[in-house]
Tab-separated table of C-alpha atoms in Angstrom:
chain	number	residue	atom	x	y	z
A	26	UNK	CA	0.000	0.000	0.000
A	27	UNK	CA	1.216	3.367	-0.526
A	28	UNK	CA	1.015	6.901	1.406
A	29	UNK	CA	-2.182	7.060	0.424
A	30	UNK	CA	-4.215	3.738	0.332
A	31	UNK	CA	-5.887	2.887	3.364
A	32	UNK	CA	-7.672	-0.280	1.224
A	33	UNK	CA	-5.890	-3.278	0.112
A	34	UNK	CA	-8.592	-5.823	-1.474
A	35	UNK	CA	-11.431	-5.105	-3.667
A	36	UNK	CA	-13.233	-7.499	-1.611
A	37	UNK	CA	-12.993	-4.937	1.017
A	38	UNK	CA	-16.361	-4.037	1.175
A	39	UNK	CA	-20.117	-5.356	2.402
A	40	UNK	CA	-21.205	-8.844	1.303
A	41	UNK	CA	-24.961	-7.568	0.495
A	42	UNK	CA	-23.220	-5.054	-2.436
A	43	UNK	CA	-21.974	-8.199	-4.479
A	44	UNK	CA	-24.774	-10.134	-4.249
A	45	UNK	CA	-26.781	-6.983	-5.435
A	46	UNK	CA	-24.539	-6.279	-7.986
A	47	UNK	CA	-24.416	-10.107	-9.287
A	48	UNK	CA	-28.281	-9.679	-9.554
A	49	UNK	CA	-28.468	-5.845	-11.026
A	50	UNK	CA	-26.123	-7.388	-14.372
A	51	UNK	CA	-28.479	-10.394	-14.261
A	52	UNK	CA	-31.879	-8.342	-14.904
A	53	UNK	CA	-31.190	-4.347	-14.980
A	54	UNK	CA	-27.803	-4.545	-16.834
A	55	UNK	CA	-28.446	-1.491	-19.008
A	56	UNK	CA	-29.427	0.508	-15.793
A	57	UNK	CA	-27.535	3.985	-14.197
A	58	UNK	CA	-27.641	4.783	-11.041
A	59	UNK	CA	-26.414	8.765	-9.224
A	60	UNK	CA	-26.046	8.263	-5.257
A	61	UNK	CA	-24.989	11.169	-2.831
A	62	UNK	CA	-22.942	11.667	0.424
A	63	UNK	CA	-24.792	12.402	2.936
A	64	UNK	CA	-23.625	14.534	5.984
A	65	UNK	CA	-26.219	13.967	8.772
A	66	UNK	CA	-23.759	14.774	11.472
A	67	UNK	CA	-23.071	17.984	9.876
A	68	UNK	CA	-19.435	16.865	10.702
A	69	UNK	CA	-16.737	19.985	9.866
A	70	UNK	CA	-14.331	18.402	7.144
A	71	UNK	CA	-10.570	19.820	7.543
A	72	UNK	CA	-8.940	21.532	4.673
A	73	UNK	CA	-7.642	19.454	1.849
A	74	UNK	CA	-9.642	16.571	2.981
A	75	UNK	CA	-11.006	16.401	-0.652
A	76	UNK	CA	-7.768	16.363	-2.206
A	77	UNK	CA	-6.630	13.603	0.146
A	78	UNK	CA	-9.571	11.602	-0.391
A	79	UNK	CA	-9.199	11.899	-4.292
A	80	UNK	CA	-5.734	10.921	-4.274
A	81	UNK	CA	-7.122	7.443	-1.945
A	82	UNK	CA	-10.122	6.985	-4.817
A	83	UNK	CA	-6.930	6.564	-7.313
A	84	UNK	CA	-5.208	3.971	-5.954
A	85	UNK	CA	-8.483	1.756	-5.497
A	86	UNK	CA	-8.335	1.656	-9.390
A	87	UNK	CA	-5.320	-1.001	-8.787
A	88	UNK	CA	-7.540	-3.307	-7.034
A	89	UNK	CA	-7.992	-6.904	-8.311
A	90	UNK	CA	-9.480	-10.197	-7.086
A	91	UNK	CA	-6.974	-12.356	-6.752
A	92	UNK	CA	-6.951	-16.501	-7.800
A	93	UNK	CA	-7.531	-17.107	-3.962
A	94	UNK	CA	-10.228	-14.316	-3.494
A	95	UNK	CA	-12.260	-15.927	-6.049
A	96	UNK	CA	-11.558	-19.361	-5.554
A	97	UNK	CA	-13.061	-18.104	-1.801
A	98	UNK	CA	-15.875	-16.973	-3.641
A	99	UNK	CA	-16.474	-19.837	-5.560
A	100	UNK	CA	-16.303	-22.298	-1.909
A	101	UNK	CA	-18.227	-19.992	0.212
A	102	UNK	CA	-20.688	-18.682	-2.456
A	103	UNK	CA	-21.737	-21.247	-4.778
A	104	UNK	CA	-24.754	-19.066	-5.960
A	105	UNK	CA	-22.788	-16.591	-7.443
A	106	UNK	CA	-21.713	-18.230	-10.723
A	107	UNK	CA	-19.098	-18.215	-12.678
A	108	UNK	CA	-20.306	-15.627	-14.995
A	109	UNK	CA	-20.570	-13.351	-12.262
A	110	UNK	CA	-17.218	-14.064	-11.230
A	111	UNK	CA	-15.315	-13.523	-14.193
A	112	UNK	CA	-17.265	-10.221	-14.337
A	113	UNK	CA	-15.831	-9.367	-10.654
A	114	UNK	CA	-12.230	-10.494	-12.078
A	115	UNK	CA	-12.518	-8.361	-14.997
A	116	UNK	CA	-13.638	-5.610	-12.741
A	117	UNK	CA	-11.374	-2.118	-11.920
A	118	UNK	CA	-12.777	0.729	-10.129
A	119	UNK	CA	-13.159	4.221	-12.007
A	120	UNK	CA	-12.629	7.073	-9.962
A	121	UNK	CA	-13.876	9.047	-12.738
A	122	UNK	CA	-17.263	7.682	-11.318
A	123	UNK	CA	-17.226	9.524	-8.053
A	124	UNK	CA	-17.348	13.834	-8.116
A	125	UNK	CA	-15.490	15.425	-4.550
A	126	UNK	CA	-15.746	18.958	-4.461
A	127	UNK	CA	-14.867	20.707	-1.108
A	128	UNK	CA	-16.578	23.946	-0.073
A	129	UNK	CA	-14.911	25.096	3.507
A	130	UNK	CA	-15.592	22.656	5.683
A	131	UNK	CA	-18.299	21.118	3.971
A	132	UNK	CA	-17.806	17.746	1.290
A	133	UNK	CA	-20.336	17.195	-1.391
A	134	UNK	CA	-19.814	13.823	-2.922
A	135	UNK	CA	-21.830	12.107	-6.669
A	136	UNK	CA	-21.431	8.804	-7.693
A	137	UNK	CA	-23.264	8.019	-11.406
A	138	UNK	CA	-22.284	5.296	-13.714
A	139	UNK	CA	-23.714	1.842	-14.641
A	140	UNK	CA	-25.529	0.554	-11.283
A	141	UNK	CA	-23.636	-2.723	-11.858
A	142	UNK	CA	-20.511	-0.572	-11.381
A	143	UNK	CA	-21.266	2.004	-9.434
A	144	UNK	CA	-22.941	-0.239	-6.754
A	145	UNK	CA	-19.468	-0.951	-5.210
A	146	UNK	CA	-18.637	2.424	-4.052
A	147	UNK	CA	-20.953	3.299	-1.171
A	148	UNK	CA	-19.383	0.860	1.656
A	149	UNK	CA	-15.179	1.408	1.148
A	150	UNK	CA	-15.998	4.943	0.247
A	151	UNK	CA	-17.911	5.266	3.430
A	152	UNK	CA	-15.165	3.178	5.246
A	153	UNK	CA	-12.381	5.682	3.664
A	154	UNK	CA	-13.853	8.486	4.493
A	155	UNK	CA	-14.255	7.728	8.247
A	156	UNK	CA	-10.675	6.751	8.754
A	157	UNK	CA	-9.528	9.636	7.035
A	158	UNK	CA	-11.380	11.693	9.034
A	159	UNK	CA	-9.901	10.684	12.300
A	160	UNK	CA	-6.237	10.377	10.353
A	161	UNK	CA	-6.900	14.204	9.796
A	162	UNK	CA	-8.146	15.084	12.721
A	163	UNK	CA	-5.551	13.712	15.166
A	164	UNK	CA	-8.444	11.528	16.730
A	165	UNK	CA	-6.811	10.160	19.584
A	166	UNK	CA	-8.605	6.425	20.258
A	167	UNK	CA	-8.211	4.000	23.519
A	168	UNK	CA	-5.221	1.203	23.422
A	169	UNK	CA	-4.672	-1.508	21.735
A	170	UNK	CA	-5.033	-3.625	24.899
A	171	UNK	CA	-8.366	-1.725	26.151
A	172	UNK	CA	-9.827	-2.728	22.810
A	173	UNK	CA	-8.857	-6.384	23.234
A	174	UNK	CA	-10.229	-5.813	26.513
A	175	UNK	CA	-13.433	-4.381	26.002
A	176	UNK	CA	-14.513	-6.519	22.712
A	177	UNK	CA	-13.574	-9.617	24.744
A	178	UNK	CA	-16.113	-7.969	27.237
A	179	UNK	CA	-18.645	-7.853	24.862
A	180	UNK	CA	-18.057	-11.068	23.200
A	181	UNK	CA	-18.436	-13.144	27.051
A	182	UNK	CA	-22.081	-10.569	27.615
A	183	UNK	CA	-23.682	-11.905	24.404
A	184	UNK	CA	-22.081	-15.476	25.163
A	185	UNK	CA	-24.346	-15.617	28.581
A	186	UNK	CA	-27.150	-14.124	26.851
A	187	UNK	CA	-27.030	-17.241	24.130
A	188	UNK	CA	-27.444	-14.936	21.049
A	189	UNK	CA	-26.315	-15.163	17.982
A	190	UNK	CA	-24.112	-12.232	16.631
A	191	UNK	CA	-22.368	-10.853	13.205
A	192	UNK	CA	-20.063	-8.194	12.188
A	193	UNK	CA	-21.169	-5.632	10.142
A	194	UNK	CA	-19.096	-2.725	11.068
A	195	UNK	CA	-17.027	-1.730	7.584
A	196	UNK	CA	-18.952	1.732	6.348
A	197	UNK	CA	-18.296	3.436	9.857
A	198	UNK	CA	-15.262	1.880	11.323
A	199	UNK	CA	-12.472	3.663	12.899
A	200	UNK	CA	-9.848	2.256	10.560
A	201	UNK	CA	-8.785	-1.165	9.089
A	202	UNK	CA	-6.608	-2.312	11.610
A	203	UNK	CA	-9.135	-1.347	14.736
A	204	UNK	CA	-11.539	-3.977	12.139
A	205	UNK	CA	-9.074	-6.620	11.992
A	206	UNK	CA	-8.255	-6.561	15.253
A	207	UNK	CA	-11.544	-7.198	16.547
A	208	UNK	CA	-12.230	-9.762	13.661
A	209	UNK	CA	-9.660	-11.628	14.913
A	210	UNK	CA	-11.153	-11.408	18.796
A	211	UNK	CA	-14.200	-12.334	17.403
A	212	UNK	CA	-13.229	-15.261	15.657
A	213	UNK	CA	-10.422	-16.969	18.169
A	214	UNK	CA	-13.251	-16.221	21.361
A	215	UNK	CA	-16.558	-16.601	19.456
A	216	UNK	CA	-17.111	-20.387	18.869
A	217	UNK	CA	-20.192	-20.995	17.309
A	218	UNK	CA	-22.813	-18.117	18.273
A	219	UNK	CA	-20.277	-15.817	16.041
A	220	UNK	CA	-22.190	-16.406	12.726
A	221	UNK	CA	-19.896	-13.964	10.389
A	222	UNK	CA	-19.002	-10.591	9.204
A	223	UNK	CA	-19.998	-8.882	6.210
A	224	UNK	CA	-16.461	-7.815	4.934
A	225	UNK	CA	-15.700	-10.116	2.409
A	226	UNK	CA	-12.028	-9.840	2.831
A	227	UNK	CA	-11.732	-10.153	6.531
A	228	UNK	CA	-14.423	-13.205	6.283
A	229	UNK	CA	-11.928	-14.321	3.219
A	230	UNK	CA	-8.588	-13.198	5.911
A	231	UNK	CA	-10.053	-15.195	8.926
A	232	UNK	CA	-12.142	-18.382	7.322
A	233	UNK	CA	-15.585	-17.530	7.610
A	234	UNK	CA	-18.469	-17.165	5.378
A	235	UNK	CA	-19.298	-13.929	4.712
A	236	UNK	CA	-23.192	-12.978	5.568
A	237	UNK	CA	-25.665	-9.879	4.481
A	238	UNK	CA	-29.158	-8.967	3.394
A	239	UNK	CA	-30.307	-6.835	0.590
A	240	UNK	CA	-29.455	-3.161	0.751
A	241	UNK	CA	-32.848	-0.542	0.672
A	242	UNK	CA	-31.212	0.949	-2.618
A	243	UNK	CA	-32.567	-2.993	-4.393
A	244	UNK	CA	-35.871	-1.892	-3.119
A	245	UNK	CA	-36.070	1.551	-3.695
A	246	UNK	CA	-35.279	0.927	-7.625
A	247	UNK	CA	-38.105	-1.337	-7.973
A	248	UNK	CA	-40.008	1.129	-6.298
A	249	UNK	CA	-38.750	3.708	-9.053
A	250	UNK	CA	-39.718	0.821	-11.853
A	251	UNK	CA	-42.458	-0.596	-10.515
A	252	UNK	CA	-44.463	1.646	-8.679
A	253	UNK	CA	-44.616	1.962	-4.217
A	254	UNK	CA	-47.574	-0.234	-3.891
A	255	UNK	CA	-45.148	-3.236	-5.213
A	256	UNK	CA	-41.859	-2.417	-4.669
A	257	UNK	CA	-41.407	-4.613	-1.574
A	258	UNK	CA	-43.245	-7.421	-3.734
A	259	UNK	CA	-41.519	-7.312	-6.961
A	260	UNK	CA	-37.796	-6.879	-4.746
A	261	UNK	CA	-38.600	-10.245	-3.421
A	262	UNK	CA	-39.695	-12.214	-5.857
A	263	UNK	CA	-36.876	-11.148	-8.095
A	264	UNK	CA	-34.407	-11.945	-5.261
A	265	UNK	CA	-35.894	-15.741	-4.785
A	266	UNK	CA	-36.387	-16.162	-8.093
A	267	UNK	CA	-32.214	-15.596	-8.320
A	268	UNK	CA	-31.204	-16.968	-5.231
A	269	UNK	CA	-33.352	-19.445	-4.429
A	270	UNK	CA	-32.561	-21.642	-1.525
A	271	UNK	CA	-30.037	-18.873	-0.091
A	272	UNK	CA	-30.026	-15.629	1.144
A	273	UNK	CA	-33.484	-15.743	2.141
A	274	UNK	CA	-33.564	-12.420	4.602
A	275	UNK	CA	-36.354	-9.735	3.632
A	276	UNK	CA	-35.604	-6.165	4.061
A	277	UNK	CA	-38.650	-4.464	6.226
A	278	UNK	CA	-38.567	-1.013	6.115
A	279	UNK	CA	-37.776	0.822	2.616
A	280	UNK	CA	-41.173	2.294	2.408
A	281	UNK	CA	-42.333	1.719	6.152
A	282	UNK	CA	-43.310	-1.639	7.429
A	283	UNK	CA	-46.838	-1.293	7.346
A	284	UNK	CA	-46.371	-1.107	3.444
A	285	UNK	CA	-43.803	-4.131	3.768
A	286	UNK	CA	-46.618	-6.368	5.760
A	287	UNK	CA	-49.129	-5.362	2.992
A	288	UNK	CA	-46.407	-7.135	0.338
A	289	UNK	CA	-45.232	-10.402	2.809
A	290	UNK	CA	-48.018	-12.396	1.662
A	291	UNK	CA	-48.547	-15.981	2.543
A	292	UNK	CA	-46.521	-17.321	-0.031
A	293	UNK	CA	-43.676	-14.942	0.469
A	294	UNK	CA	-43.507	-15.415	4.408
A	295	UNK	CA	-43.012	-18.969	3.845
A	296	UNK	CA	-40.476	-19.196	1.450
A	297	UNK	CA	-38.376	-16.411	3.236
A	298	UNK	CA	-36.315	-17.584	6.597
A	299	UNK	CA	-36.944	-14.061	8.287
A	300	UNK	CA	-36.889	-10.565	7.794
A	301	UNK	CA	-34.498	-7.832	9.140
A	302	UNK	CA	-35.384	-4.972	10.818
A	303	UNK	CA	-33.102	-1.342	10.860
A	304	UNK	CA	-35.164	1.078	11.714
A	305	UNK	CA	-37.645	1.870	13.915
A	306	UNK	CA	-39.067	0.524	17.664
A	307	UNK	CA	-37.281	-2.658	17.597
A	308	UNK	CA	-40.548	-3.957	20.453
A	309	UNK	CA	-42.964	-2.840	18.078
A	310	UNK	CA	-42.025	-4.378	14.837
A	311	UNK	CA	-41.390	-7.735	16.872
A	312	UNK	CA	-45.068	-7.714	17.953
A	313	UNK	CA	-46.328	-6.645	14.473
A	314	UNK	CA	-43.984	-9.250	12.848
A	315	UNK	CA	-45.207	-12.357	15.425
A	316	UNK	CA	-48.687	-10.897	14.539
A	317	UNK	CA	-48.293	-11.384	10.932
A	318	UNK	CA	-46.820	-15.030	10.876
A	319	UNK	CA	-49.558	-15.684	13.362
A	320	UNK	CA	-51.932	-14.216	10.807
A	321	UNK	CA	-51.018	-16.479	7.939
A	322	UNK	CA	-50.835	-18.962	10.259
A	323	UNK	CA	-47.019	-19.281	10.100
A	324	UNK	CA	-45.217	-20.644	12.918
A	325	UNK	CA	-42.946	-17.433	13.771
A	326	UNK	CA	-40.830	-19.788	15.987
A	327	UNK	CA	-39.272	-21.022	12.827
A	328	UNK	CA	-38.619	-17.819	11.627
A	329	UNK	CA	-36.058	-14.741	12.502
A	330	UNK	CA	-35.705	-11.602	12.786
A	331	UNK	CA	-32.261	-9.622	12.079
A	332	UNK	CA	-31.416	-6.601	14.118
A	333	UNK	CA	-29.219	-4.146	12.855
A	334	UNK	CA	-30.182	-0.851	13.737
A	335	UNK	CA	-27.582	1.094	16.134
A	336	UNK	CA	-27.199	-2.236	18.355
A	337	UNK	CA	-25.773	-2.336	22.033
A	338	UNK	CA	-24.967	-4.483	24.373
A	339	UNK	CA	-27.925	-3.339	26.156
A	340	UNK	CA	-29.996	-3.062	23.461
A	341	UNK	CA	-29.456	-6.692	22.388
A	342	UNK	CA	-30.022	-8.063	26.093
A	343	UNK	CA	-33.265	-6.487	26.400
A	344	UNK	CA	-34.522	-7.586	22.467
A	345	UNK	CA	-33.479	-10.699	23.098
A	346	UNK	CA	-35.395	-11.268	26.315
A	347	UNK	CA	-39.014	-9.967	24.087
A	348	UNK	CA	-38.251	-12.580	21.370
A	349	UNK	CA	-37.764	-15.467	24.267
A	350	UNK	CA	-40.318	-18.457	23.310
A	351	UNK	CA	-41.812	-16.493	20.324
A	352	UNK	CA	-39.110	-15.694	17.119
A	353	UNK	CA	-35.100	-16.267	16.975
A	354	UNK	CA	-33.636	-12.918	16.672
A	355	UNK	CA	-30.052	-12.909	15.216
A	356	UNK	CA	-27.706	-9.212	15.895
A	357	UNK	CA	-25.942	-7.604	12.854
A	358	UNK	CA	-23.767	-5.393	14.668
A	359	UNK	CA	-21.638	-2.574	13.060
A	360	UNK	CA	-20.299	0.732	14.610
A	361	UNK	CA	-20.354	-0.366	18.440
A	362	UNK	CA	-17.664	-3.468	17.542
A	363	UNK	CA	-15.475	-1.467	14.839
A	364	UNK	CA	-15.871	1.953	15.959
A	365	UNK	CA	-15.950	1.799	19.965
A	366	UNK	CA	-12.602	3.047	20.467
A	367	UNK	CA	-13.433	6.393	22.868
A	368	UNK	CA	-14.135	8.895	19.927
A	369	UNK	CA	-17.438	9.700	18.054
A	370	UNK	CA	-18.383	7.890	15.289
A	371	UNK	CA	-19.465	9.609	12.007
A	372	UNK	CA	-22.949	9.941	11.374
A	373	UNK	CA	-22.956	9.580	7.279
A	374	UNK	CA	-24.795	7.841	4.764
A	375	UNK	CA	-24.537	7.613	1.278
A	376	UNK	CA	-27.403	6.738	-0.808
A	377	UNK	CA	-29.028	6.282	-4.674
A	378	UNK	CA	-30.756	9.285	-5.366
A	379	UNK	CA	-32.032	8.511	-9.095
A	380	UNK	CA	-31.769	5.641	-11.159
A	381	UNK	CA	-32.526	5.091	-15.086
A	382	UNK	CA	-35.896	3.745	-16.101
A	383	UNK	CA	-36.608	3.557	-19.630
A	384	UNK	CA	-34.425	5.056	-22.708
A	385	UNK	CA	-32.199	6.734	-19.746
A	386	UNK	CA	-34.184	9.031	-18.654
A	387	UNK	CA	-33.431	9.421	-14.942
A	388	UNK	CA	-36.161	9.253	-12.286
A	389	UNK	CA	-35.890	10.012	-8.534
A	390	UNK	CA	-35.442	7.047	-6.211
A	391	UNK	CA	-36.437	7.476	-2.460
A	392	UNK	CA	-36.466	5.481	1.099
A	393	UNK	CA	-38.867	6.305	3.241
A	394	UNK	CA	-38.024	3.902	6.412
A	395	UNK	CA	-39.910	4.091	9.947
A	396	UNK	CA	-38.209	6.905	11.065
A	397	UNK	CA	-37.938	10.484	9.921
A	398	UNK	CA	-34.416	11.062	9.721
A	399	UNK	CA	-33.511	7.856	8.211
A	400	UNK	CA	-35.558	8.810	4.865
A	401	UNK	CA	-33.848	10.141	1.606
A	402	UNK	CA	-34.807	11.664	-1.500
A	403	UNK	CA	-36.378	14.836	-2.922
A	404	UNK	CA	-39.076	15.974	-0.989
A	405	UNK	CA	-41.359	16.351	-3.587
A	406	UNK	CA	-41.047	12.560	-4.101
A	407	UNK	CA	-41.444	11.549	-0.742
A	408	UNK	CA	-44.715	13.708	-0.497
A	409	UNK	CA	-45.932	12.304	-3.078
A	410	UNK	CA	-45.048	8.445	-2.117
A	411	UNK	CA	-46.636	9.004	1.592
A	412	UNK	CA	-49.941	10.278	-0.194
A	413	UNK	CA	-49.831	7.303	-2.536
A	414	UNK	CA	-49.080	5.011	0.055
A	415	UNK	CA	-51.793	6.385	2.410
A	416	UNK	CA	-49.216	7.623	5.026
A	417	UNK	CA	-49.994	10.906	5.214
């Protein structure tokens, strides 16, 4: 790596964003997609961060799978064929895809391409811009040995509690080696209630198969396609219809989960394993979930629910205890493993603003989710979805 490379692997990034991208060249090859950063910290940006971050998009242009990263791919993955995989080997990033400007303090950030391509940037852009940030900053975080410590804390709580945990930590983390390190707690002290991370090249670095959802952006271009009412529907049904036996996780809350219930029909609920929830009252959309199995009259005892909204230790311990007896719940957690090091963590999203429908003319893509400040997109758009959708 040189001065200014912080990644080394272009499967450094989140599981769910190559299994979307596998399906986006399978059915919406021809597709664009724009996203945009995001600032909902309103964090202040030091000078020449821009020009540094640039200089970091370069380099990623060198980044290849490798013979083992794919023969990985092929062990672990065996739904993503070899098509797909000769695409991935084939495949260079383009910094000519991403647009930094730098305005003061402030970063404004466009992505627009091919989705197939372009769908790679969000989670290792994310991920570079956090550790720059605190490389810049002279962000001062706890030892080494308190880490160890305190993630070996963690990891004997959730042992006692009997849950089942992942790693999803890449887009906010303090920096690659704070991830590594506690990858490698995680995987010497976690025995078998550690199901995985979703960093392809640290499940790839430490033998373990990597593990993700969908991402909202799958949903909210269906949405754009196909109309609110079926987004949710349609999302599905093209995911099983690819996938099959595997990866059988339903996103809840793109346009609210109300809306989502209205779409998890009988025949949908059955075939899926579970459905993940980040966003909202975590109590709530148990109850409404165990009410909807019930409903159907689906056994929600063989089903799960994914948490990965802003998890804690205390958080988990007290979710856990409402699903006793009634639904398994399983913990995606992210910032409070990779980024619990003593300083605040960034508060930044980036997300697909508008994607290409027909003859490429672009239309406005939006995510509503259960809460407020979670949502994205014009607000024209979102008006107009709520009213549609009867949320208003």
């Amino acid at each position: 790596m040189n001065e200014f490379s912080i990644l080394s692997s272009l499967l450094d990034n989140d599981f769910y964003k190559f299994i979307m991208q596998n399906a986006v060249i399978k059915l919406f090859p021809s597709t664009k997609a724009k996203y945009k950063f995001i600032n909902r910290g309103n964090h202040s940006f030091p000078k020449n961060f821009a020009k540094i971050l640039k200089k970091n998009l370069q380099t990623m242009s060198n980044l290849k799978l490798s013979n083992k990263e794919r023969i990985f791919l092929e062990k672990n993955c065996p739904y993503l064929d070899s098509k797909y995989l000769d695409y991935l080997d084939s495949y260079q990033y383009n910094p000519k895809e991403v647009h930094i400007y730098q305005y003061g303090r402030n970063i404004h950030i466009d992505i627009e391409g091919l989705w197939s391509r372009t769908i790679l940037w969000e989670v290792p852009l994310m991920a570079i811009i956090s550790e720059l940030y605190y490389q810049l900053t002279g962000a001062k975080r706890i030892s080494n040995k308190k880490l160890i410590f305190l993630t070996k804390k963690k990891i004997d709580f959730y042992k006692k509690l009997k849950v089942y945990i992942g790693e999803y930590g890449t887009r906010r983390r303090f920096s690659y080696k704070v991830h590594k390190l506690v990858l490698n707690i995680l995987k010497k002290k976690g025995n078998s209630f550690f199901m995985g991370s979703s960093n392809v090249h640290l499940s790839h670095l430490f033998s373990k198969k990597p593990i993700g959802t969908q991402g909202h952006e799958w949903i909210m271009f269906h949405a754009a396609k196909y109309g609110f009412n079926l987004a949710d529907k349609i999302a599905m049904e093209n995911w099983l219809n690819l996938y099959g036996k595997n990866l059988k996780i339903a996103l809840s809350d793109t346009y609210t989960t109300p809306i989502f219930f209205q779409n998890f029909n009988k025949k949908l609920a059955n075939l899926f394993d579970g459905i993940r929830h980040d966003s909202g009252d975590p109590y709530s959309f148990i109850t409404e979930t165990l009410n909807h199995y019930k409903k159907l009259k689906i056994n929600p005892y063989k089903k799960k629910i994914i948490f990965s909204d802003n998890l804690t230790p205390t958080k988990i311990a007290s979710i856990s205890s409402f699903c006793k007896k009634k639904i398994n719940p399983f913990f995606g957690i992210g910032t409070n493993f990779t980024n619990d090091v003593g300083v605040p963590s960034l508060n930044i999203v980036i997300k697909m603003v508008k994607a290409t429908i027909k003859k490429n003319k672009w239309v406005s893509v939006i995510k509503l989710s259960n809460i407020k400040e979670k949502s994205t997109g014009e607000k024209k758009i979102i008006f107009l979805a709520k009213k549609n959708l009867h949320l208003l």
